[in-house]
XYZ file of C-alpha atoms in Angstrom:
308
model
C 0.000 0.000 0.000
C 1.652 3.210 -0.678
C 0.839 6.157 0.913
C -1.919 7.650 -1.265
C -3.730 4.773 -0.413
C -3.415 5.168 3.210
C -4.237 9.231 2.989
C -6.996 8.094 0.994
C -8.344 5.366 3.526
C -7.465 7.902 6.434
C -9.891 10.175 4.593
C -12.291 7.798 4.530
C -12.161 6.274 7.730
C -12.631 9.831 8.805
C -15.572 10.739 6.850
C -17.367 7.349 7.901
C -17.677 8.399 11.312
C -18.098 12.631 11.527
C -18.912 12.445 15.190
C -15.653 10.236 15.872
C -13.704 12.784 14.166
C -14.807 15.958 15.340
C -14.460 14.755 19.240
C -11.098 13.721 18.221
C -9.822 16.755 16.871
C -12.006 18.826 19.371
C -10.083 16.742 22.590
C -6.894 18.138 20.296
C -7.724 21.461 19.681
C -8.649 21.975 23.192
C -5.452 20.835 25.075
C -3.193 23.150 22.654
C -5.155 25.950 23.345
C -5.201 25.739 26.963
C -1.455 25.366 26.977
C -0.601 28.240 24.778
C -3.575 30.060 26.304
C -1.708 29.349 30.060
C 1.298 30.557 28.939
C 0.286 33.601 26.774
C -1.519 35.132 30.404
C 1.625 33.746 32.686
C 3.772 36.288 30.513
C 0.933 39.132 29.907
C 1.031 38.736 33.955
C 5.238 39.227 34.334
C 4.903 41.674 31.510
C 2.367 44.145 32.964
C 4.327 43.494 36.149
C 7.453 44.462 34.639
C 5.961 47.430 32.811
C 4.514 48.563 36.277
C 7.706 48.539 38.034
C 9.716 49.824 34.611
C 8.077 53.220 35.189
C 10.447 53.346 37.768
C 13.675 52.922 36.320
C 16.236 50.076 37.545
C 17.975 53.065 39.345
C 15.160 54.221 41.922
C 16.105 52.739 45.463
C 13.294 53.320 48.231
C 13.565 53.481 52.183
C 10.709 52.731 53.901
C 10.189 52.774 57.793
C 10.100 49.622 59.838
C 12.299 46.394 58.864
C 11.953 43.757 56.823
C 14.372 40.947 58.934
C 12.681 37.990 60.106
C 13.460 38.604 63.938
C 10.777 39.784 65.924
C 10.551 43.008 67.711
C 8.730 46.038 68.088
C 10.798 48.117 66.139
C 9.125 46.174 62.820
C 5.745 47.737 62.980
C 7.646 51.491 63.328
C 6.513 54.077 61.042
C 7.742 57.523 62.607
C 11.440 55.973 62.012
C 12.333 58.152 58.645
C 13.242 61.919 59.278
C 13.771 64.725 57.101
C 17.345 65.024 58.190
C 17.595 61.514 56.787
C 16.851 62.390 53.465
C 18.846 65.618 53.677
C 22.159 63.214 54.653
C 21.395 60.965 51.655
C 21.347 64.054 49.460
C 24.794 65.477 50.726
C 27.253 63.626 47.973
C 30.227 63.653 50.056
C 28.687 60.962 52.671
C 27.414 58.710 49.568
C 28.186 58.422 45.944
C 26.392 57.716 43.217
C 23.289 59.331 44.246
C 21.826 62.203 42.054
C 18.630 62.519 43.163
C 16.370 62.353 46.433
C 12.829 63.069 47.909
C 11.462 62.837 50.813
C 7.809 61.591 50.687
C 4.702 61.962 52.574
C 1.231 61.281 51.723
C -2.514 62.062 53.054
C -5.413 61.044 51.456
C -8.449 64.276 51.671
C -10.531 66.579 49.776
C -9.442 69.353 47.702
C -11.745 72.069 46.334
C -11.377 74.707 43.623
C -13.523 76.929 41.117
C -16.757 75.510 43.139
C -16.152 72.133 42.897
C -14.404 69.212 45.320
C -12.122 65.889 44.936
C -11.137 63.137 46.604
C -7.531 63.272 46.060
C -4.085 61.842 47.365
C -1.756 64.823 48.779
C 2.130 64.032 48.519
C 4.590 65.809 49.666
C 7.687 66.022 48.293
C 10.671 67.473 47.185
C 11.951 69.587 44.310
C 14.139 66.075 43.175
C 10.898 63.854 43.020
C 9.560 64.729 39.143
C 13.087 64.183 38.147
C 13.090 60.845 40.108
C 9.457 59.812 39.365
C 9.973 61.165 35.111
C 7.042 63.662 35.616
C 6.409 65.835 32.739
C 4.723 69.426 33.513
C 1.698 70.468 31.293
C 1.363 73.959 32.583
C 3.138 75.837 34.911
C 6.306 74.616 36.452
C 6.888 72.371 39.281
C 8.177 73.855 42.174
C 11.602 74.557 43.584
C 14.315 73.589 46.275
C 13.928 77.336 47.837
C 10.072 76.954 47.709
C 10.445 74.193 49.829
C 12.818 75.353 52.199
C 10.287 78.380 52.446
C 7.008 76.758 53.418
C 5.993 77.945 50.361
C 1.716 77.195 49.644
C 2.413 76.214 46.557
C 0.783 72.619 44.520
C 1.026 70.953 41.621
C -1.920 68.786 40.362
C -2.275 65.638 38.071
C -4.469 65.822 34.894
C -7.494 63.842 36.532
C -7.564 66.788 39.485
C -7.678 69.323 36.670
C -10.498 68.045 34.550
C -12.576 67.541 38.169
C -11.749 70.893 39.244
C -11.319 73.290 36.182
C -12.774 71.093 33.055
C -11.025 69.546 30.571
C -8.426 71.971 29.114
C -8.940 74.262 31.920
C -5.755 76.775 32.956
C -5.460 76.653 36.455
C -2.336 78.253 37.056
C -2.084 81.045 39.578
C -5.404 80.009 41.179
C -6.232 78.882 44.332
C -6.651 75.249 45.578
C -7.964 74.538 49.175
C -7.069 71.396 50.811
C -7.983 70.866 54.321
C -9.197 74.151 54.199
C -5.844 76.071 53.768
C -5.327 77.568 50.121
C -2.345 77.057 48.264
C -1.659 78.568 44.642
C -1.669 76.175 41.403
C 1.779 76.629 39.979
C 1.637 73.680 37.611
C -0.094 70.993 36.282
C 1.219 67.693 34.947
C 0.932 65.578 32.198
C -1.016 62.730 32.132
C 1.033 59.947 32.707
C 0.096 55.806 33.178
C 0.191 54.418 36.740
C 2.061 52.246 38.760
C 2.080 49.811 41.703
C 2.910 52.658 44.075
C 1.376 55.903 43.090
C -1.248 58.085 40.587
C 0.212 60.913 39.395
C -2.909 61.905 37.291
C -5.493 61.646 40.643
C -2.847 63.675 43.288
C -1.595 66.565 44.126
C 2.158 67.540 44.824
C 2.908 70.279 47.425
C 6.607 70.584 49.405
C 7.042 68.436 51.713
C 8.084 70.843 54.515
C 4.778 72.579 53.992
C 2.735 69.402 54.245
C 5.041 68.327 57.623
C 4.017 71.671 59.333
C 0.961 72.794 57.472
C -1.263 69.735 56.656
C -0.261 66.904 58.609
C 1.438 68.318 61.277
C 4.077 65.081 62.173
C 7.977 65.599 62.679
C 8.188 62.039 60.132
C 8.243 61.201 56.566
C 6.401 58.240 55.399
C 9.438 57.163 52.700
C 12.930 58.389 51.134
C 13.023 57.918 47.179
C 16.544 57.671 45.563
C 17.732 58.067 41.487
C 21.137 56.008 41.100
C 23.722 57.920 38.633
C 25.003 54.194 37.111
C 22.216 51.625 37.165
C 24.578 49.299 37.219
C 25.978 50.121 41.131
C 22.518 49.978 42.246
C 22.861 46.821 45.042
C 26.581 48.554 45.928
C 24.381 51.889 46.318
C 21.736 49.758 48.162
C 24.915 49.122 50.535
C 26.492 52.067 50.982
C 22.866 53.558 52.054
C 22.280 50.803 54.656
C 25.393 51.525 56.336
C 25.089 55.159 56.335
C 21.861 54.847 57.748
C 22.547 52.416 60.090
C 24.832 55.165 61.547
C 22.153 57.335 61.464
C 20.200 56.025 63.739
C 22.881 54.873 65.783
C 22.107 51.079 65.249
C 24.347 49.035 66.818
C 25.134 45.505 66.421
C 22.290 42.709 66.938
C 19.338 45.619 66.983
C 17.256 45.523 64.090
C 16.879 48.126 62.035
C 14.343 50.499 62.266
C 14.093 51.207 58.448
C 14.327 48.793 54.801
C 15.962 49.719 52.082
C 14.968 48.188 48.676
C 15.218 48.545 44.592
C 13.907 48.498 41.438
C 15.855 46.169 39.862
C 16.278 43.885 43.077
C 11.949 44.339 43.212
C 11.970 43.008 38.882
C 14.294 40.579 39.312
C 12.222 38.923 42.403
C 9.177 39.371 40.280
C 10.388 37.964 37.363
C 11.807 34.916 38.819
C 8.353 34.296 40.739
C 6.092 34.269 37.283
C 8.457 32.795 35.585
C 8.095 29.356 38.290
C 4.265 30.294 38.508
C 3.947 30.011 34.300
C 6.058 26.503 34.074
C 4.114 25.330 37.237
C 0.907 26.374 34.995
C 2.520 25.250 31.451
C 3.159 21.492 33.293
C -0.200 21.459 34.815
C -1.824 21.880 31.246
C 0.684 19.946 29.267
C -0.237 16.909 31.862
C -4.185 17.582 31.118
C -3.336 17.561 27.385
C -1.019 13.987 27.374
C -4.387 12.499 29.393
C -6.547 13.768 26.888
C -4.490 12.570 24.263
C -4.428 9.182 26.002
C -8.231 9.081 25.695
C -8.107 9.941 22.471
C -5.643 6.645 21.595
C -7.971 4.590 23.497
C -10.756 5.377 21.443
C -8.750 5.312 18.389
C -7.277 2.433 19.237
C -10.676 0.446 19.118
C -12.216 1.927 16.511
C -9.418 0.639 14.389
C -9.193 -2.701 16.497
């Protein structure tokens, strides 16, 4: 028999028996799918992961209060650890290299209210370094300065959401006045609309100095986190270092106390993520390749008798 003959039997034996063939190829088409389909969402997962933490850079580092070591110990839960003067030694270059950027942060979700109408908004505080840090672009206006800052200066920038709430779409809100917790500050900028991450909505807050919203809005002596820009990406976990031990003198930790503070970055927070989808999506590609060699089994059995 040569093989026309068997294509043309196989053609046959196929046509004799439609209902046969179309569970057969049905059991097939199903257990490809599911394994490409398993894998196509275990990488759109890492990917939109990835692109999250991206908008960051793999040179951001961040401090947070409280630490992250597995020994127990009231210091853990700590959030009043950070202090401005922190931030202010991590920004002096001759204590640390390699830094060329940092912001204190503090945040405070409340209502703001302009030209009649009111928001539920995100305050941050921060300093003059953070749109460098955080790649904001300004619309309008400008974004405000290190001597603003220093000066308890009312001043706010808001994202693109606030703007269209507050002033319409296209509105120019520059120069007027914003309340927020019933003290007015003056628009000086607004910025461009830009996607967001795992940690923050530009578009939906609204940026004033962070010594004004210390003394002014919150009225606490501690900053809720330290951002950092790297110069070389590629001293990042050295940097990472060199900050831990500067702020471990800081704070006057001594040896066997835990610290009171964690220190973490970018690229250390992409490199953990990626090598946690990339085990879930082969746990996930196994678990549906398995599915698809029992279905295929089934489908020899029944193959297997038809033919017998």
């Amino acid at each position: 028999m040569n093989y026309t003959e068997l294509i043309s039997s196989a053609i046959g034996a196929l046509r004799g028996n439609i209902l046969r063939t179309l569970l057969t190829m049905l059991g097939i088409i199903i257990g490809i799918a599911s394994v490409i389909l398993i894998i196509s969402l275990g990488q759109g997962a890492t990917a939109s992961i990835n692109n999250s933490l991206s908008s960051f850079g793999t040179n951001t580092i961040f401090i947070s209060p409280g630490s992250n070591e597995s020994r127990q110990g009231p210091q853990q839960t700590q959030t009043d650890s950070l202090k401005l003067s922190d931030a202010e030694a991590l920004a002096d270059k001759g204590r640390i290299q390699n830094i060329s950027a940092v912001s204190a942060v503090v945040t405070k979700p409340t209502q703001a209210s302009a030209n009649g109408q009111s928001v539920n908004t995100n305050v941050q505080g921060v300093s003059a370094d953070y749109v460098v840090i955080q790649s904001l672009e300004i619309a309008q206006g400008e974004f405000f300065t290190k001597s603003e800052e220093l000066s308890l200066a009312r001043v706010a920038v808001i994202g693109s959401e606030v703007l269209t709430d507050l002033f319409g779409e296209g509105g120019s809100p520059v120069g007027q006045t914003i309340k927020i917790d019933n003290k007015s500050f003056r628009i000086i900028g607004v910025l461009i609309e830009k996607d967001s991450n795992a940690f923050s909505n530009p578009n939906t807050a609204v940026y004033v100095p962070v010594n004004t919203a210390m003394k002014v809005l919150l009225g606490q002596d501690y900053i809720s986190s330290i951002l950092l820009q790297a110069e070389n990406s590629d001293l990042v976990n050295q940097t990472v270092n060199d900050i831990i031990d500067l702020m471990i003198d800081l704070h006057d930790i001594t040896n066997g106390q835990v610290r009171d503070f964690s220190v973490n970055s970018s690229k250390q927070a992409l490199e953990t993520v990626g090598s946690v989808t990339g085990l879930l999506t082969s746990l996930l590609a196994g678990i549906a390749a398995i599915s698809l060699v029992v279905g295929g089994i089934g489908i020899m059995n029944i193959m297997l008798v038809s033919v017998t």
